[in-house]
Amino acid sequence: MRLKEIIRLLDAVVITNSRDSEAEIEWACATDLMSDVLYYSRGNSVLITGLAKQQAIRTSDIADIKVVVFTRGKEPDTQTIELSRKKKITLLITPYSMFTACGKLYEKGLRCCPE
Amino acid sequence: MKIDKTYEGSFHIVGGDFSHAGEASTELKTILLSAGVEDEFVRRVAIATFEAEMNIMIYATAGILRYTISPEEIRIIAEDMGPGIENIELAMQEGYSTAPDWVREMGWGAGMGLPNMKKNADTFRIDSVVGEGTKVEMIIRR
């Protein structure tokens, strides 16, 4: 799914973005557990999480995740924003809950990282 | 940098210092990427190292993470001065964790760290002495 499609479907606010909105994102991973991200995710994925903290960005950087979405309109602090800019991770905020955000993306064909 | 010989290095990790969480593994990742090694290999190394780094940060007073990069593989040794692990077999089970609540609130302590190191490494060894510390040795081949 294209990044611009993810932004549109989630009515997301773009906080940081250094990639082309036409970029193709292959998989999705939704969790608040960072170890689950490291265990189950694939590279070139979007992470949907309620953990609007630096840890989500650091973990995503390690796991090659390109796009991070914070759910329920949670606003990150400036260090988190700065880190995502530095790590060239696209950071989005969606007003939707994790369940609804996942549903919207799933409905349009985005799938969970294969285990 | 091309990997045509053996490179060694180390990182010192201070327990509880979450503001620097992931810096050692990020630096190692950068070194490997600049050497032009395959993305999937780098990802496995970064994840395994990050888990080791986080474990030291969460449980230990301090630790050291040493690496040796050769053309064929990377060897990572994470050694800490921590409480040690009473039952390694139990600690290796997915979902088993002794992490306190404040660690869980940060998104960690789900009991996936050690299993994930084992998953990403080709060779995984763990030794631990209660009251002294834990040593994890991993070899990841290209």
CSV table of C-alpha atoms in Angstrom, one decimal:
chain,number,residue,atom,x,y,z
A,1,MET,CA,0.0,0.0,0.0
A,2,ARG,CA,1.3,3.5,-0.9
A,3,LEU,CA,2.2,5.8,2.0
A,4,LYS,CA,-0.2,8.4,0.8
A,5,GLU,CA,-3.0,5.9,0.9
A,6,ILE,CA,-2.1,5.0,4.5
A,7,ILE,CA,-2.2,8.7,5.4
A,8,ARG,CA,-5.6,9.2,3.7
A,9,LEU,CA,-7.3,6.1,5.1
A,10,LEU,CA,-6.1,7.0,8.7
A,11,ASP,CA,-6.9,10.7,8.4
A,12,ALA,CA,-3.4,11.0,9.7
A,13,VAL,CA,-1.4,14.1,10.5
A,14,VAL,CA,2.1,13.9,9.2
A,15,ILE,CA,4.6,14.8,11.9
A,16,THR,CA,7.8,13.9,10.1
A,17,ASN,CA,8.3,12.5,6.6
A,18,SER,CA,11.4,12.1,4.5
A,19,ARG,CA,10.1,9.7,1.9
A,20,ASP,CA,8.0,9.9,-1.2
A,21,SER,CA,4.3,9.6,-0.5
A,22,GLU,CA,4.2,7.2,-3.5
A,23,ALA,CA,6.5,4.8,-1.5
A,24,GLU,CA,5.1,1.3,-1.2
A,25,ILE,CA,4.7,-0.1,2.3
A,26,GLU,CA,4.5,-3.9,2.2
A,27,TRP,CA,3.3,-5.0,5.7
A,28,ALA,CA,1.7,-3.8,8.9
A,29,CYS,CA,2.4,-4.6,12.5
A,30,ALA,CA,0.2,-3.4,15.4
A,31,THR,CA,1.3,-3.7,19.0
A,32,ASP,CA,2.4,-1.7,22.0
A,33,LEU,CA,5.0,-4.4,22.9
A,34,MET,CA,8.3,-3.4,21.4
A,35,SER,CA,9.7,-7.0,21.7
A,36,ASP,CA,6.8,-8.2,19.6
A,37,VAL,CA,7.8,-5.6,17.0
A,38,LEU,CA,11.4,-7.0,17.0
A,39,TYR,CA,10.1,-10.6,17.0
A,40,TYR,CA,7.4,-10.6,14.4
A,41,SER,CA,7.9,-7.6,12.1
A,42,ARG,CA,9.5,-7.4,8.7
A,43,GLY,CA,11.4,-4.6,7.1
A,44,ASN,CA,9.5,-2.0,5.0
A,45,SER,CA,6.4,-2.1,7.3
A,46,VAL,CA,4.2,0.3,9.0
A,47,LEU,CA,4.0,0.1,12.8
A,48,ILE,CA,0.6,1.0,14.4
A,49,THR,CA,1.1,1.6,18.1
A,50,GLY,CA,-0.3,3.4,21.1
A,51,LEU,CA,3.1,3.7,22.6
A,52,ALA,CA,3.8,7.3,21.5
A,53,LYS,CA,7.3,7.4,22.9
A,54,GLN,CA,10.9,7.3,21.8
A,55,GLN,CA,11.1,3.5,22.3
A,56,ALA,CA,8.7,3.0,19.4
A,57,ILE,CA,11.0,5.0,17.1
A,58,ARG,CA,14.2,3.3,18.3
A,59,THR,CA,12.7,-0.1,17.9
A,60,SER,CA,11.4,0.8,14.4
A,61,ASP,CA,14.8,2.0,13.4
A,62,ILE,CA,16.4,-1.3,14.5
A,63,ALA,CA,13.7,-3.4,12.7
A,64,ASP,CA,13.8,-1.3,9.5
A,65,ILE,CA,10.2,-0.1,9.9
A,66,LYS,CA,9.7,2.9,7.7
A,67,VAL,CA,6.4,4.3,9.0
A,68,VAL,CA,5.1,4.6,12.5
A,69,VAL,CA,1.5,5.6,13.4
A,70,PHE,CA,0.5,6.7,16.8
A,71,THR,CA,-3.1,5.9,17.6
A,72,ARG,CA,-5.9,7.8,19.4
A,73,GLY,CA,-4.3,11.2,18.5
A,74,LYS,CA,-1.5,10.7,21.0
A,75,GLU,CA,1.0,13.4,20.6
A,76,PRO,CA,4.7,12.6,21.0
A,77,ASP,CA,7.1,14.8,22.9
A,78,THR,CA,9.8,16.8,21.0
A,79,GLN,CA,12.5,14.2,21.6
A,80,THR,CA,10.4,11.5,19.9
A,81,ILE,CA,9.7,13.8,17.0
A,82,GLU,CA,13.4,14.7,16.7
A,83,LEU,CA,14.5,11.1,16.8
A,84,SER,CA,12.1,10.1,14.1
A,85,ARG,CA,13.4,12.9,11.9
A,86,LYS,CA,17.0,11.9,12.6
A,87,LYS,CA,16.2,8.2,11.8
A,88,LYS,CA,14.3,9.2,8.7
A,89,ILE,CA,11.2,7.4,10.0
A,90,THR,CA,7.8,8.8,8.8
A,91,LEU,CA,5.8,9.6,11.8
A,92,LEU,CA,2.0,9.9,11.6
A,93,ILE,CA,-0.8,10.5,14.1
A,94,THR,CA,-4.2,9.1,13.6
A,95,PRO,CA,-7.3,10.0,15.6
A,96,TYR,CA,-8.5,6.4,15.4
A,97,SER,CA,-8.1,3.6,17.9
A,98,MET,CA,-5.6,0.8,17.1
A,99,PHE,CA,-8.5,-1.5,16.3
A,100,THR,CA,-10.2,0.9,13.9
A,101,ALA,CA,-6.9,2.0,12.3
A,102,CYS,CA,-6.0,-1.7,11.6
A,103,GLY,CA,-9.5,-2.3,10.2
A,104,LYS,CA,-9.3,0.5,7.8
A,105,LEU,CA,-5.9,-0.6,6.4
A,106,TYR,CA,-6.9,-4.3,6.4
A,107,GLU,CA,-10.0,-3.5,4.5
A,108,LYS,CA,-8.0,-1.9,1.7
A,109,GLY,CA,-5.6,-4.9,1.4
A,110,LEU,CA,-2.7,-4.2,3.8
A,111,ARG,CA,-1.7,-7.4,5.7
A,112,CYS,CA,0.1,-8.4,8.9
A,113,CYS,CA,3.8,-9.2,8.6
A,114,PRO,CA,4.0,-12.9,7.9
A,115,GLU,CA,5.4,-14.9,10.8
B,1,MET,CA,34.8,0.0,4.7
B,2,LYS,CA,34.8,-3.5,3.1
B,3,ILE,CA,35.0,-6.5,5.4
B,4,ASP,CA,38.2,-8.1,4.3
B,5,LYS,CA,39.6,-8.8,7.8
B,6,THR,CA,38.4,-9.0,11.3
B,7,TYR,CA,37.1,-5.9,13.2
B,8,GLU,CA,36.6,-5.8,16.9
B,9,GLY,CA,34.8,-3.3,19.1
B,10,SER,CA,32.8,-2.9,22.3
B,11,PHE,CA,30.2,-0.8,23.9
B,12,HIS,CA,29.7,-0.1,27.6
B,13,ILE,CA,26.1,-0.1,28.8
B,14,VAL,CA,24.8,1.4,32.0
B,15,GLY,CA,21.8,-0.2,33.6
B,16,GLY,CA,18.7,2.0,33.7
B,17,ASP,CA,20.1,4.5,31.3
B,18,PHE,CA,17.1,4.4,28.9
B,19,SER,CA,18.0,7.8,27.3
B,20,HIS,CA,20.8,5.9,25.5
B,21,ALA,CA,18.7,2.7,24.8
B,22,GLY,CA,19.6,1.2,21.4
B,23,GLU,CA,22.6,3.4,20.7
B,24,ALA,CA,25.1,0.4,20.7
B,25,SER,CA,23.0,-1.6,18.3
B,26,THR,CA,22.3,1.4,16.1
B,27,GLU,CA,26.0,2.1,15.9
B,28,LEU,CA,26.8,-1.5,15.0
B,29,LYS,CA,24.0,-1.4,12.4
B,30,THR,CA,25.6,1.8,10.9
B,31,ILE,CA,29.0,0.1,10.8
B,32,LEU,CA,27.6,-3.0,9.0
B,33,LEU,CA,25.6,-0.9,6.5
B,34,SER,CA,28.6,1.2,5.6
B,35,ALA,CA,30.5,-2.0,4.9
B,36,GLY,CA,27.8,-2.9,2.4
B,37,VAL,CA,26.6,-6.1,3.9
B,38,GLU,CA,23.2,-7.5,3.1
B,39,ASP,CA,20.2,-5.7,4.7
B,40,GLU,CA,18.6,-8.9,6.1
B,41,PHE,CA,21.9,-9.8,7.8
B,42,VAL,CA,22.2,-6.3,9.3
B,43,ARG,CA,18.6,-6.5,10.5
B,44,ARG,CA,19.2,-9.8,12.3
B,45,VAL,CA,22.3,-8.5,13.9
B,46,ALA,CA,20.7,-5.2,14.9
B,47,ILE,CA,17.6,-7.0,16.5
B,48,ALA,CA,19.7,-9.5,18.4
B,49,THR,CA,22.1,-6.8,19.7
B,50,PHE,CA,19.2,-4.5,20.6
B,51,GLU,CA,17.5,-7.2,22.7
B,52,ALA,CA,20.8,-7.9,24.4
B,53,GLU,CA,21.4,-4.2,25.0
B,54,MET,CA,17.8,-3.8,26.4
B,55,ASN,CA,18.2,-6.7,28.8
B,56,ILE,CA,21.4,-5.2,30.3
B,57,MET,CA,19.6,-1.8,30.6
B,58,ILE,CA,16.5,-3.3,32.2
B,59,TYR,CA,18.1,-5.9,34.6
B,60,ALA,CA,21.7,-5.1,35.2
B,61,THR,CA,23.9,-2.5,36.9
B,62,ALA,CA,26.2,-2.4,33.9
B,63,GLY,CA,27.4,-4.5,31.1
B,64,ILE,CA,29.7,-4.7,28.1
B,65,LEU,CA,28.8,-5.6,24.5
B,66,ARG,CA,31.7,-6.9,22.5
B,67,TYR,CA,31.6,-7.7,18.8
B,68,THR,CA,33.9,-9.3,16.3
B,69,ILE,CA,33.1,-8.8,12.6
B,70,SER,CA,34.7,-11.1,10.1
B,71,PRO,CA,33.9,-11.6,6.4
B,72,GLU,CA,31.6,-14.6,7.1
B,73,GLU,CA,30.0,-13.8,10.4
B,74,ILE,CA,29.6,-11.6,13.4
B,75,ARG,CA,30.2,-12.7,17.0
B,76,ILE,CA,28.5,-10.8,19.8
B,77,ILE,CA,29.1,-11.2,23.5
B,78,ALA,CA,26.9,-9.4,25.9
B,79,GLU,CA,28.1,-9.7,29.5
B,80,ASP,CA,26.6,-8.0,32.5
B,81,MET,CA,26.8,-7.4,36.2
B,82,GLY,CA,23.3,-8.2,37.1
B,83,PRO,CA,21.1,-10.4,39.2
B,84,GLY,CA,21.6,-13.5,37.0
B,85,ILE,CA,18.9,-15.8,35.8
B,86,GLU,CA,17.6,-18.5,38.2
B,87,ASN,CA,16.0,-20.8,35.6
B,88,ILE,CA,17.4,-20.3,32.1
B,89,GLU,CA,15.0,-22.9,30.6
B,90,LEU,CA,12.0,-20.8,31.9
B,91,ALA,CA,13.6,-17.5,30.8
B,92,MET,CA,14.0,-18.9,27.3
B,93,GLN,CA,10.2,-19.5,27.0
B,94,GLU,CA,8.3,-17.0,24.9
B,95,GLY,CA,6.3,-14.7,27.2
B,96,TYR,CA,8.1,-15.5,30.4
B,97,SER,CA,9.3,-12.3,32.0
B,98,THR,CA,10.3,-10.9,35.4
B,99,ALA,CA,10.4,-7.3,34.3
B,100,PRO,CA,8.8,-4.8,36.7
B,101,ASP,CA,5.8,-2.7,35.7
B,102,TRP,CA,7.7,0.5,34.9
B,103,VAL,CA,9.6,-1.4,32.2
B,104,ARG,CA,6.4,-2.9,30.8
B,105,GLU,CA,4.9,0.6,30.6
B,106,MET,CA,7.8,1.5,28.3
B,107,GLY,CA,6.8,-1.3,25.9
B,108,TRP,CA,9.4,-3.8,27.1
B,109,GLY,CA,9.5,-6.8,29.3
B,110,ALA,CA,7.1,-9.0,27.3
B,111,GLY,CA,9.3,-12.0,27.7
B,112,MET,CA,10.4,-12.1,24.0
B,113,GLY,CA,14.0,-10.9,24.4
B,114,LEU,CA,16.0,-14.1,24.9
B,115,PRO,CA,13.8,-16.1,22.4
B,116,ASN,CA,14.3,-13.4,19.9
B,117,MET,CA,18.1,-13.4,20.3
B,118,LYS,CA,18.0,-17.1,19.7
B,119,LYS,CA,15.7,-16.8,16.7
B,120,ASN,CA,18.1,-14.3,15.0
B,121,ALA,CA,21.3,-16.0,15.8
B,122,ASP,CA,22.8,-19.1,14.2
B,123,THR,CA,24.6,-20.0,17.4
B,124,PHE,CA,23.2,-18.9,20.8
B,125,ARG,CA,24.7,-19.6,24.2
B,126,ILE,CA,23.7,-18.3,27.6
B,127,ASP,CA,25.4,-18.7,30.9
B,128,SER,CA,24.3,-17.1,34.1
B,129,VAL,CA,25.2,-17.1,37.8
B,130,VAL,CA,22.6,-15.8,40.2
B,131,GLY,CA,24.0,-12.8,42.1
B,132,GLU,CA,26.8,-12.3,39.6
B,133,GLY,CA,25.6,-11.8,36.1
B,134,THR,CA,24.7,-13.2,32.7
B,135,LYS,CA,26.7,-13.8,29.5
B,136,VAL,CA,25.1,-14.2,26.1
B,137,GLU,CA,27.2,-15.2,23.1
B,138,MET,CA,25.7,-15.1,19.6
B,139,ILE,CA,27.1,-15.9,16.2
B,140,ILE,CA,25.2,-14.6,13.2
B,141,ARG,CA,26.4,-15.8,9.8
B,142,ARG,CA,25.9,-14.0,6.5
